[in-house]
PDB file of C-alpha atoms and ligand atoms in Angstrom:
ATOM      1  CA  MET A  71       0.002  -0.157  -0.445  1.00 92.00           C
ATOM      2  CA  ASN A  72       1.188   3.407  -1.001  1.00 97.00           C
ATOM      3  CA  ILE A  73       1.524   5.654   2.156  1.00 98.00           C
ATOM      4  CA  VAL A  74       1.718   9.787   1.849  1.00 98.00           C
ATOM      5  CA  VAL A  75       2.510  11.331   4.964  1.00 98.00           C
ATOM      6  CA  PHE A  76       2.305  15.403   4.038  1.00 98.00           C
ATOM      7  CA  THR A  77       3.598  17.402   7.623  1.00 98.00           C
ATOM      8  CA  GLY A  78       3.586  21.136   7.611  1.00 98.00           C
ATOM      9  CA  ALA A  79       4.345  23.011  11.197  1.00 97.00           C
ATOM     10  CA  GLY A  80       2.044  21.597  13.494  1.00 98.00           C
ATOM     11  CA  ILE A  81       3.576  18.280  13.907  1.00 98.00           C
ATOM     12  CA  SER A  82       7.181  20.090  14.727  1.00 98.00           C
ATOM     13  CA  ALA A  83       4.729  21.894  18.024  1.00 98.00           C
ATOM     14  CA  GLU A  84       4.869  19.635  20.386  1.00 98.00           C
ATOM     15  CA  SER A  85       8.814  19.392  19.658  1.00 98.00           C
ATOM     16  CA  GLY A  86       9.002  23.496  20.572  1.00 97.00           C
ATOM     17  CA  LEU A  87       9.431  24.160  17.336  1.00 97.00           C
ATOM     18  CA  GLY A  88       6.917  27.514  16.969  1.00 90.00           C
ATOM     19  CA  THR A  89       4.186  26.758  14.506  1.00 92.00           C
ATOM     20  CA  PHE A  90       3.827  29.955  11.787  1.00 92.00           C
ATOM     21  CA  ARG A  91       0.281  31.763  12.266  1.00 92.00           C
ATOM     22  CA  ASP A  92      -0.314  30.287  15.902  1.00 91.00           C
ATOM     23  CA  ALA A  93      -2.094  32.842  17.840  1.00 88.00           C
ATOM     24  CA  ASP A  94       2.054  32.860  19.271  1.00 87.00           C
ATOM     25  CA  GLY A  95       3.066  31.610  15.358  1.00 90.00           C
ATOM     26  CA  LEU A  96       6.768  33.586  13.752  1.00 90.00           C
ATOM     27  CA  TRP A  97       4.788  35.149  11.991  1.00 88.00           C
ATOM     28  CA  GLU A  98       3.316  37.269  15.127  1.00 89.00           C
ATOM     29  CA  LYS A  99       7.042  38.360  15.699  1.00 89.00           C
ATOM     30  CA  TYR A 100       8.664  38.478  12.288  1.00 90.00           C
ATOM     31  CA  ARG A 101       7.348  39.429   9.212  1.00 92.00           C
ATOM     32  CA  ILE A 102       8.142  37.920   6.477  1.00 93.00           C
ATOM     33  CA  GLU A 103       8.844  40.594   4.303  1.00 93.00           C
ATOM     34  CA  ASP A 104      12.072  41.164   6.408  1.00 94.00           C
ATOM     35  CA  VAL A 105      13.787  37.537   6.918  1.00 94.00           C
ATOM     36  CA  CYS A 106      11.567  35.635   4.076  1.00 94.00           C
ATOM     37  CA  THR A 107      11.297  36.564   0.490  1.00 95.00           C
ATOM     38  CA  HIS A 108      14.376  37.399  -1.774  1.00 93.00           C
ATOM     39  CA  GLU A 109      14.106  40.681  -1.749  1.00 95.00           C
ATOM     40  CA  ALA A 110      14.902  40.494   2.222  1.00 95.00           C
ATOM     41  CA  TRP A 111      17.771  38.940   1.348  1.00 95.00           C
ATOM     42  CA  GLU A 112      18.779  41.367  -1.155  1.00 94.00           C
ATOM     43  CA  ARG A 113      17.732  44.154   1.480  1.00 95.00           C
ATOM     44  CA  ASN A 114      19.788  42.939   4.861  1.00 94.00           C
ATOM     45  CA  PRO A 115      20.865  39.467   4.603  1.00 94.00           C
ATOM     46  CA  GLN A 116      22.599  39.589   8.057  1.00 94.00           C
ATOM     47  CA  LEU A 117      18.933  39.738   9.701  1.00 94.00           C
ATOM     48  CA  CYS A 118      17.902  37.113   6.863  1.00 95.00           C
ATOM     49  CA  VAL A 119      21.058  34.643   8.606  1.00 95.00           C
ATOM     50  CA  ASP A 120      20.500  35.557  12.378  1.00 94.00           C
ATOM     51  CA  PHE A 121      16.656  34.436  12.073  1.00 95.00           C
ATOM     52  CA  TYR A 122      17.675  31.071  10.253  1.00 96.00           C
ATOM     53  CA  ASN A 123      21.156  31.067  12.778  1.00 95.00           C
ATOM     54  CA  ALA A 124      17.785  31.452  15.012  1.00 94.00           C
ATOM     55  CA  ARG A 125      16.109  28.218  13.779  1.00 96.00           C
ATOM     56  CA  ARG A 126      18.312  26.613  13.098  1.00 96.00           C
ATOM     57  CA  ARG A 127      19.472  26.514  16.568  1.00 95.00           C
ATOM     58  CA  ASP A 128      16.106  26.025  18.350  1.00 95.00           C
ATOM     59  CA  THR A 129      16.203  22.877  15.613  1.00 96.00           C
ATOM     60  CA  LEU A 130      18.479  21.062  17.027  1.00 95.00           C
ATOM     61  CA  ALA A 131      17.707  22.156  20.404  1.00 96.00           C
ATOM     62  CA  ALA A 132      14.609  19.999  19.658  1.00 98.00           C
ATOM     63  CA  GLN A 133      13.442  16.566  19.895  1.00 98.00           C
ATOM     64  CA  PRO A 134      11.729  14.222  17.179  1.00 98.00           C
ATOM     65  CA  ASN A 135       8.107  13.936  19.288  1.00 98.00           C
ATOM     66  CA  ALA A 136       5.491  10.673  19.055  1.00 98.00           C
ATOM     67  CA  ALA A 137       4.525  11.457  16.216  1.00 98.00           C
ATOM     68  CA  HIS A 138       7.306  12.030  14.274  1.00 98.00           C
ATOM     69  CA  ILE A 139       8.445   8.926  15.784  1.00 98.00           C
ATOM     70  CA  ALA A 140       5.162   7.050  14.901  1.00 98.00           C
ATOM     71  CA  ILE A 141       5.537   8.449  11.216  1.00 98.00           C
ATOM     72  CA  ALA A 142       9.418   6.719  10.607  1.00 98.00           C
ATOM     73  CA  GLN A 143       8.083   3.489  12.757  1.00 98.00           C
ATOM     74  CA  LEU A 144       5.302   3.649   9.700  1.00 98.00           C
ATOM     75  CA  GLN A 145       7.458   4.115   6.984  1.00 98.00           C
ATOM     76  CA  GLU A 146       9.498   0.706   8.531  1.00 98.00           C
ATOM     77  CA  ALA A 147       6.290  -1.413   8.251  1.00 97.00           C
ATOM     78  CA  PHE A 148       5.233  -0.153   4.811  1.00 97.00           C
ATOM     79  CA  PRO A 149       8.737   1.122   3.051  1.00 96.00           C
ATOM     80  CA  ASP A 150       6.777   2.844   0.241  1.00 97.00           C
ATOM     81  CA  THR A 151       5.385   5.529   3.001  1.00 98.00           C
ATOM     82  CA  ARG A 152       6.421   8.186   1.038  1.00 98.00           C
ATOM     83  CA  ILE A 153       7.219  11.786   3.431  1.00 98.00           C
ATOM     84  CA  ILE A 154       6.872  15.424   2.064  1.00 98.00           C
ATOM     85  CA  THR A 155       7.018  18.008   4.486  1.00 98.00           C
ATOM     86  CA  GLN A 156       6.863  22.278   4.532  1.00 98.00           C
ATOM     87  CA  ASN A 157       8.820  22.053   7.215  1.00 98.00           C
ATOM     88  CA  ILE A 158      12.330  22.605   7.955  1.00 98.00           C
ATOM     89  CA  ASP A 159      13.564  20.911  10.445  1.00 98.00           C
ATOM     90  CA  ASP A 160      15.341  18.083  10.134  1.00 98.00           C
ATOM     91  CA  LEU A 161      12.857  16.011  12.850  1.00 98.00           C
ATOM     92  CA  HIS A 162      11.505  13.226  10.433  1.00 98.00           C
ATOM     93  CA  GLU A 163      15.520  12.464   9.633  1.00 98.00           C
ATOM     94  CA  ARG A 164      16.501  12.112  13.407  1.00 98.00           C
ATOM     95  CA  ALA A 165      13.045   9.915  13.913  1.00 98.00           C
ATOM     96  CA  GLY A 166      14.317   7.524  10.842  1.00 98.00           C
ATOM     97  CA  ALA A 167      12.664   8.268   8.300  1.00 98.00           C
ATOM     98  CA  ARG A 168      14.524   8.134   5.012  1.00 98.00           C
ATOM     99  CA  ASN A 169      13.828  10.375   2.111  1.00 98.00           C
ATOM    100  CA  VAL A 170      12.034  13.034   3.454  1.00 98.00           C
ATOM    101  CA  VAL A 171      10.692  15.983   0.201  1.00 98.00           C
ATOM    102  CA  HIS A 172      11.178  19.410   1.715  1.00 98.00           C
ATOM    103  CA  LEU A 173       8.818  21.404   0.026  1.00 98.00           C
ATOM    104  CA  HIS A 174      10.709  24.421   0.961  1.00 98.00           C
ATOM    105  CA  GLY A 175      14.410  23.561   2.438  1.00 97.00           C
ATOM    106  CA  ASP A 176      16.111  22.193   4.881  1.00 97.00           C
ATOM    107  CA  ILE A 177      17.490  23.849   8.035  1.00 96.00           C
ATOM    108  CA  ARG A 178      20.597  21.701   7.871  1.00 96.00           C
ATOM    109  CA  MET A 179      21.782  23.179   4.351  1.00 97.00           C
ATOM    110  CA  LEU A 180      22.415  26.557   2.809  1.00 98.00           C
ATOM    111  CA  ARG A 181      22.517  26.926  -0.850  1.00 97.00           C
ATOM    112  CA  SER A 182      24.208  28.517  -3.447  1.00 97.00           C
ATOM    113  CA  SER A 183      22.767  32.351  -4.315  1.00 94.00           C
ATOM    114  CA  ILE A 184      22.199  32.198  -8.125  1.00 94.00           C
ATOM    115  CA  ASN A 185      21.916  27.573  -8.162  1.00 94.00           C
ATOM    116  CA  GLU A 186      17.904  26.805  -6.130  1.00 93.00           C
ATOM    117  CA  THR A 187      19.313  22.948  -5.825  1.00 91.00           C
ATOM    118  CA  ALA A 188      23.194  24.081  -5.214  1.00 96.00           C
ATOM    119  CA  THR A 189      23.205  22.527  -1.699  1.00 97.00           C
ATOM    120  CA  VAL A 190      25.814  22.626   1.050  1.00 97.00           C
ATOM    121  CA  PRO A 191      25.851  20.703   4.006  1.00 97.00           C
ATOM    122  CA  LEU A 192      26.141  23.448   7.517  1.00 96.00           C
ATOM    123  CA  GLU A 193      27.824  21.637  10.739  1.00 91.00           C
ATOM    124  CA  GLY A 194      26.897  23.420  13.764  1.00 90.00           C
ATOM    125  CA  TRP A 195      23.826  25.924  13.671  1.00 93.00           C
ATOM    126  CA  GLU A 196      25.729  29.082  12.979  1.00 96.00           C
ATOM    127  CA  GLN A 197      25.990  30.639   9.511  1.00 97.00           C
ATOM    128  CA  HIS A 198      28.568  33.665   8.705  1.00 96.00           C
ATOM    129  CA  TYR A 199      27.291  35.600   6.574  1.00 95.00           C
ATOM    130  CA  GLY A 200      30.089  36.047   3.847  1.00 95.00           C
ATOM    131  CA  ASP A 201      30.882  32.466   2.988  1.00 95.00           C
ATOM    132  CA  ARG A 202      30.814  31.584  -0.818  1.00 96.00           C
ATOM    133  CA  HIS A 203      29.323  28.332  -2.718  1.00 97.00           C
ATOM    134  CA  PRO A 204      31.353  26.864  -4.744  1.00 96.00           C
ATOM    135  CA  ASP A 205      30.071  28.441  -7.572  1.00 97.00           C
ATOM    136  CA  GLY A 206      31.339  32.138  -6.187  1.00 97.00           C
ATOM    137  CA  SER A 207      28.172  32.561  -5.101  1.00 96.00           C
ATOM    138  CA  LEU A 208      27.433  34.416  -1.316  1.00 95.00           C
ATOM    139  CA  LEU A 209      26.359  31.135   0.979  1.00 97.00           C
ATOM    140  CA  ARG A 210      22.489  31.832   1.716  1.00 97.00           C
ATOM    141  CA  PRO A 211      19.659  29.434   3.655  1.00 97.00           C
ATOM    142  CA  TYR A 212      18.148  26.838   1.757  1.00 97.00           C
ATOM    143  CA  ILE A 213      14.714  27.706   2.513  1.00 97.00           C
ATOM    144  CA  VAL A 214      12.355  28.959  -0.328  1.00 97.00           C
ATOM    145  CA  PHE A 215      11.707  32.356   0.096  1.00 96.00           C
ATOM    146  CA  PHE A 216       8.274  33.642  -0.329  1.00 95.00           C
ATOM    147  CA  GLY A 217       7.411  34.647  -4.043  1.00 92.00           C
ATOM    148  CA  GLU A 218       9.885  31.891  -5.069  1.00 95.00           C
ATOM    149  CA  GLY A 219       9.746  28.196  -7.178  1.00 94.00           C
ATOM    150  CA  VAL A 220       9.257  25.227  -4.980  1.00 96.00           C
ATOM    151  CA  PRO A 221      11.915  22.815  -6.575  1.00 94.00           C
ATOM    152  CA  TYR A 222      10.337  19.858  -5.725  1.00 97.00           C
ATOM    153  CA  PHE A 223       6.596  20.405  -5.867  1.00 98.00           C
ATOM    154  CA  GLU A 224       6.008  18.786  -9.334  1.00 98.00           C
ATOM    155  CA  THR A 225       8.250  15.227  -7.614  1.00 98.00           C
ATOM    156  CA  ALA A 226       5.732  16.109  -4.735  1.00 98.00           C
ATOM    157  CA  CYS A 227       2.643  15.304  -7.375  1.00 98.00           C
ATOM    158  CA  ASN A 228       3.725  12.594  -7.880  1.00 98.00           C
ATOM    159  CA  ILE A 229       4.373  11.030  -5.054  1.00 98.00           C
ATOM    160  CA  THR A 230       1.419  11.815  -4.088  1.00 98.00           C
ATOM    161  CA  ALA A 231      -0.726  10.794  -7.632  1.00 98.00           C
ATOM    162  CA  THR A 232       0.046   7.339  -6.193  1.00 97.00           C
ATOM    163  CA  ALA A 233      -0.964   7.399  -2.846  1.00 98.00           C
ATOM    164  CA  ASP A 234      -4.002   4.750  -2.073  1.00 98.00           C
ATOM    165  CA  LEU A 235      -3.901   6.122   1.424  1.00 98.00           C
ATOM    166  CA  MET A 236      -3.052   9.758   2.551  1.00 98.00           C
ATOM    167  CA  LEU A 237      -1.979  11.401   6.390  1.00 98.00           C
ATOM    168  CA  VAL A 238      -1.684  15.193   6.321  1.00 98.00           C
ATOM    169  CA  VAL A 239      -0.553  16.107   9.326  1.00 98.00           C
ATOM    170  CA  GLY A 240       0.133  20.463  11.484  1.00 98.00           C
ATOM    171  CA  THR A 241      -0.940  22.176   7.930  1.00 98.00           C
ATOM    172  CA  SER A 242      -3.073  25.263   8.136  1.00 97.00           C
ATOM    173  CA  LEU A 243      -2.811  24.832   4.364  1.00 97.00           C
ATOM    174  CA  ASN A 244      -2.610  28.847   3.848  1.00 96.00           C
ATOM    175  CA  VAL A 245       0.439  28.632   1.699  1.00 96.00           C
ATOM    176  CA  TYR A 246       0.555  27.313  -2.137  1.00 95.00           C
ATOM    177  CA  PRO A 247       1.915  25.681  -3.995  1.00 97.00           C
ATOM    178  CA  ALA A 248       1.897  23.160  -1.493  1.00 97.00           C
ATOM    179  CA  ALA A 249      -1.957  23.414   0.136  1.00 96.00           C
ATOM    180  CA  SER A 250      -2.974  22.440  -3.748  1.00 97.00           C
ATOM    181  CA  LEU A 251      -0.925  18.534  -2.775  1.00 97.00           C
ATOM    182  CA  LEU A 252      -3.789  17.324  -1.767  1.00 97.00           C
ATOM    183  CA  ARG A 253      -5.638  17.846  -5.079  1.00 96.00           C
ATOM    184  CA  PHE A 254      -3.292  16.003  -6.671  1.00 98.00           C
ATOM    185  CA  ALA A 255      -4.356  11.916  -4.633  1.00 97.00           C
ATOM    186  CA  PRO A 256      -6.757   9.867  -6.133  1.00 97.00           C
ATOM    187  CA  THR A 257     -10.306  10.659  -5.712  1.00 95.00           C
ATOM    188  CA  THR A 258     -10.271   7.456  -4.424  1.00 96.00           C
ATOM    189  CA  THR A 259      -7.862   8.658  -2.319  1.00 98.00           C
ATOM    190  CA  PRO A 260      -9.149   8.563   2.229  1.00 98.00           C
ATOM    191  CA  ILE A 261      -7.238  11.512   3.531  1.00 98.00           C
ATOM    192  CA  TYR A 262      -7.082  11.256   7.100  1.00 98.00           C
ATOM    193  CA  PHE A 263      -5.732  14.850   8.710  1.00 98.00           C
ATOM    194  CA  ILE A 264      -4.722  15.405  11.698  1.00 98.00           C
ATOM    195  CA  ASP A 265      -4.751  18.601  13.036  1.00 98.00           C
ATOM    196  CA  PRO A 266      -6.497  20.671  16.176  1.00 98.00           C
ATOM    197  CA  GLY A 267      -7.141  23.511  14.263  1.00 97.00           C
ATOM    198  CA  GLU A 268      -9.364  24.227  11.212  1.00 94.00           C
ATOM    199  CA  PRO A 269      -7.063  24.279   8.608  1.00 94.00           C
ATOM    200  CA  LEU A 270      -8.169  25.471   5.075  1.00 95.00           C
ATOM    201  CA  PHE A 271      -9.161  22.043   3.392  1.00 93.00           C
ATOM    202  CA  ASP A 272     -12.545  22.064   0.889  1.00 91.00           C
ATOM    203  CA  GLN A 273     -15.168  21.043   3.506  1.00 89.00           C
ATOM    204  CA  ASN A 274     -16.635  19.066   0.835  1.00 92.00           C
ATOM    205  CA  ASP A 275     -14.000  16.839  -0.152  1.00 93.00           C
ATOM    206  CA  LEU A 276     -15.232  13.927   1.389  1.00 93.00           C
ATOM    207  CA  ARG A 277     -11.949  12.192   1.029  1.00 95.00           C
ATOM    208  CA  ILE A 278     -10.682  14.045   4.124  1.00 96.00           C
ATOM    209  CA  HIS A 279     -11.140  12.023   7.405  1.00 97.00           C
ATOM    210  CA  HIS A 280     -10.124  15.543  10.164  1.00 97.00           C
ATOM    211  CA  ILE A 281      -9.282  14.475  13.183  1.00 98.00           C
ATOM    212  CA  ARG A 282      -8.541  17.091  15.780  1.00 98.00           C
ATOM    213  CA  LYS A 283      -6.562  16.025  17.851  1.00 98.00           C
ATOM    214  CA  LYS A 284      -2.425  17.208  18.181  1.00 98.00           C
ATOM    215  CA  ALA A 285      -0.281  15.577  16.327  1.00 98.00           C
ATOM    216  CA  THR A 286       1.648  13.258  19.715  1.00 98.00           C
ATOM    217  CA  GLU A 287      -2.175  12.674  20.361  1.00 98.00           C
ATOM    218  CA  GLY A 288      -3.856  11.472  16.457  1.00 98.00           C
ATOM    219  CA  VAL A 289      -0.793  10.677  14.624  1.00 98.00           C
ATOM    220  CA  PRO A 290      -0.063   7.180  16.891  1.00 98.00           C
ATOM    221  CA  PRO A 291      -2.838   4.500  17.192  1.00 98.00           C
ATOM    222  CA  LEU A 292      -3.588   5.586  13.976  1.00 98.00           C
ATOM    223  CA  VAL A 293      -0.529   4.141  13.042  1.00 98.00           C
ATOM    224  CA  ASP A 294      -0.635   1.773  15.053  1.00 98.00           C
ATOM    225  CA  LYS A 295      -3.627   1.145  13.719  1.00 97.00           C
ATOM    226  CA  LEU A 296      -2.014   0.498   9.975  1.00 97.00           C
ATOM    227  CA  CYS A 297       0.945  -1.254  10.980  1.00 96.00           C
ATOM    228  CA  ASN A 298      -2.375  -4.022  12.876  1.00 95.00           C
ATOM    229  CA  HIS A 299      -4.624  -3.633  10.003  1.00 93.00           C
ATOM    230  CA  LEU A 300      -6.638  -2.380  11.829  1.00 92.00           C
ATOM    231  CA  PRO A 301     -10.412  -0.598  10.513  1.00 90.00           C
ATOM    232  CA  LEU A 302      -9.112   3.380  10.777  1.00 90.00           C
TER     233      LEU A 302
HETATM  234  N1  APR B  43      -0.773  18.775  16.635  1.00 59.98           N
HETATM  235  C1  APR B  43      -1.361  18.810  15.088  1.00 59.98           C
HETATM  236  N2  APR B  43      -1.333  20.708  14.532  1.00 59.98           N
HETATM  237  C2  APR B  43      -0.871  21.121  15.067  1.00 59.98           C
HETATM  238  C3  APR B  43      -0.379  21.378  16.454  1.00 59.98           C
HETATM  239  C4  APR B  43      -0.492  20.119  17.238  1.00 59.98           C
HETATM  240  N3  APR B  43       0.604  19.664  18.431  1.00 59.98           N
HETATM  241  N4  APR B  43      -0.504  22.478  17.034  1.00 59.98           N
HETATM  242  C5  APR B  43      -0.778  23.250  16.399  1.00 59.98           C
HETATM  243  N5  APR B  43      -1.335  22.719  14.492  1.00 59.98           N
HETATM  244  C6  APR B  43      -1.446  23.379  13.501  1.00 59.98           C
HETATM  245  C7  APR B  43      -2.585  24.446  13.307  1.00 59.98           C
HETATM  246  O1  APR B  43      -3.816  24.170  14.236  1.00 59.98           O
HETATM  247  C8  APR B  43      -1.630  25.019  12.107  1.00 59.98           C
HETATM  248  O2  APR B  43      -3.256  23.782  11.482  1.00 59.98           O
HETATM  249  O3  APR B  43      -0.642  23.289  12.587  1.00 59.98           O
HETATM  250  C9  APR B  43      -0.659  24.189  11.507  1.00 59.98           C
HETATM  251  C10 APR B  43       0.530  25.223  11.653  1.00 59.98           C
HETATM  252  O4  APR B  43      -0.628  25.338  10.268  1.00 59.98           O
HETATM  253  P1  APR B  43       1.132  26.517   9.590  1.00 59.98           P
HETATM  254  O5  APR B  43       1.485  27.650  10.962  1.00 59.98           O
HETATM  255  O6  APR B  43       0.488  27.600   8.741  1.00 59.98           O
HETATM  256  O7  APR B  43       2.198  26.205   9.236  1.00 59.98           O
HETATM  257  P2  APR B  43       2.345  25.852   8.501  1.00 59.98           P
HETATM  258  O8  APR B  43       1.033  24.875   7.291  1.00 59.98           O
HETATM  259  O9  APR B  43       3.459  23.944   8.509  1.00 59.98           O
HETATM  260  O10 APR B  43       3.040  26.839   7.150  1.00 59.98           O
HETATM  261  C11 APR B  43       3.015  26.490   5.515  1.00 59.98           C
HETATM  262  O11 APR B  43       3.786  28.509   5.448  1.00 59.98           O
HETATM  263  O12 APR B  43       4.953  30.123   6.098  1.00 59.98           O
HETATM  264  C12 APR B  43       5.362  29.362   5.504  1.00 59.98           C
HETATM  265  O13 APR B  43       7.247  27.871   4.481  1.00 59.98           O
HETATM  266  C13 APR B  43       6.638  28.468   6.172  1.00 59.98           C
HETATM  267  O14 APR B  43       6.231  25.921   5.573  1.00 59.98           O
HETATM  268  C14 APR B  43       5.519  26.776   5.947  1.00 59.98           C
HETATM  269  C15 APR B  43       4.069  27.594   4.831  1.00 59.98           C
END
């Protein structure tokens, strides 16, 4: 069975990493225009570097939670399971997940300023602004800024089109094109949406089963049922 898992900031909330649009979210504390657009990078690259250094430091201090761990166990039980995340943290990987598709970047990497997929790993939490990529351009955080293309979106769509079952965890579905991913799941594919809030999915989409629980409460029992071939 092809299972596709699609996650957002909510899955990492119980690991202590802020979401973006909840009451105390990151975009309540910082302006997107100052730290997460190409213009922001051009105008004040040091502020962008400082912002993502702080995100990276928080990520290194965080631990995967029961939801991350359950999803890695799901992938063990069903090796064809694919994980697509909007998150830049590495908590899926640190929980044991493999081949995670990061739609919006990866906090562990830096990228060339002239080639969106030319990445280099970063040791530790701190990028020093001014360091250069082997291609000679200034290194920048490997983050998809608002208004930039999402290099792996087509890959994510192709993966989602093969889903026999989809788990969506902790995303408000506010940001496109990522939010449109659900449309690429076959019309017969059940979608279990685990989120205590009210994400912006189509209420008429009969494929969606909304489980109004936090990730660590909703994901493990669902994974247990799947691994034990019990009805959901
Ligand atoms: N468990 C599950 N879901 C949770 C939890 C939790 N403990 N806490 C919050 N949530 C849900 C919220 O109800 C909300 O639906 O997580 C979602 C968080 O939504 P956003 O903050 O908008 O995060 P996300 O959907 O991942 O944002 C998408 O926006 O800013 C960009 O690039 C950034 O990847 C990000 C994208």
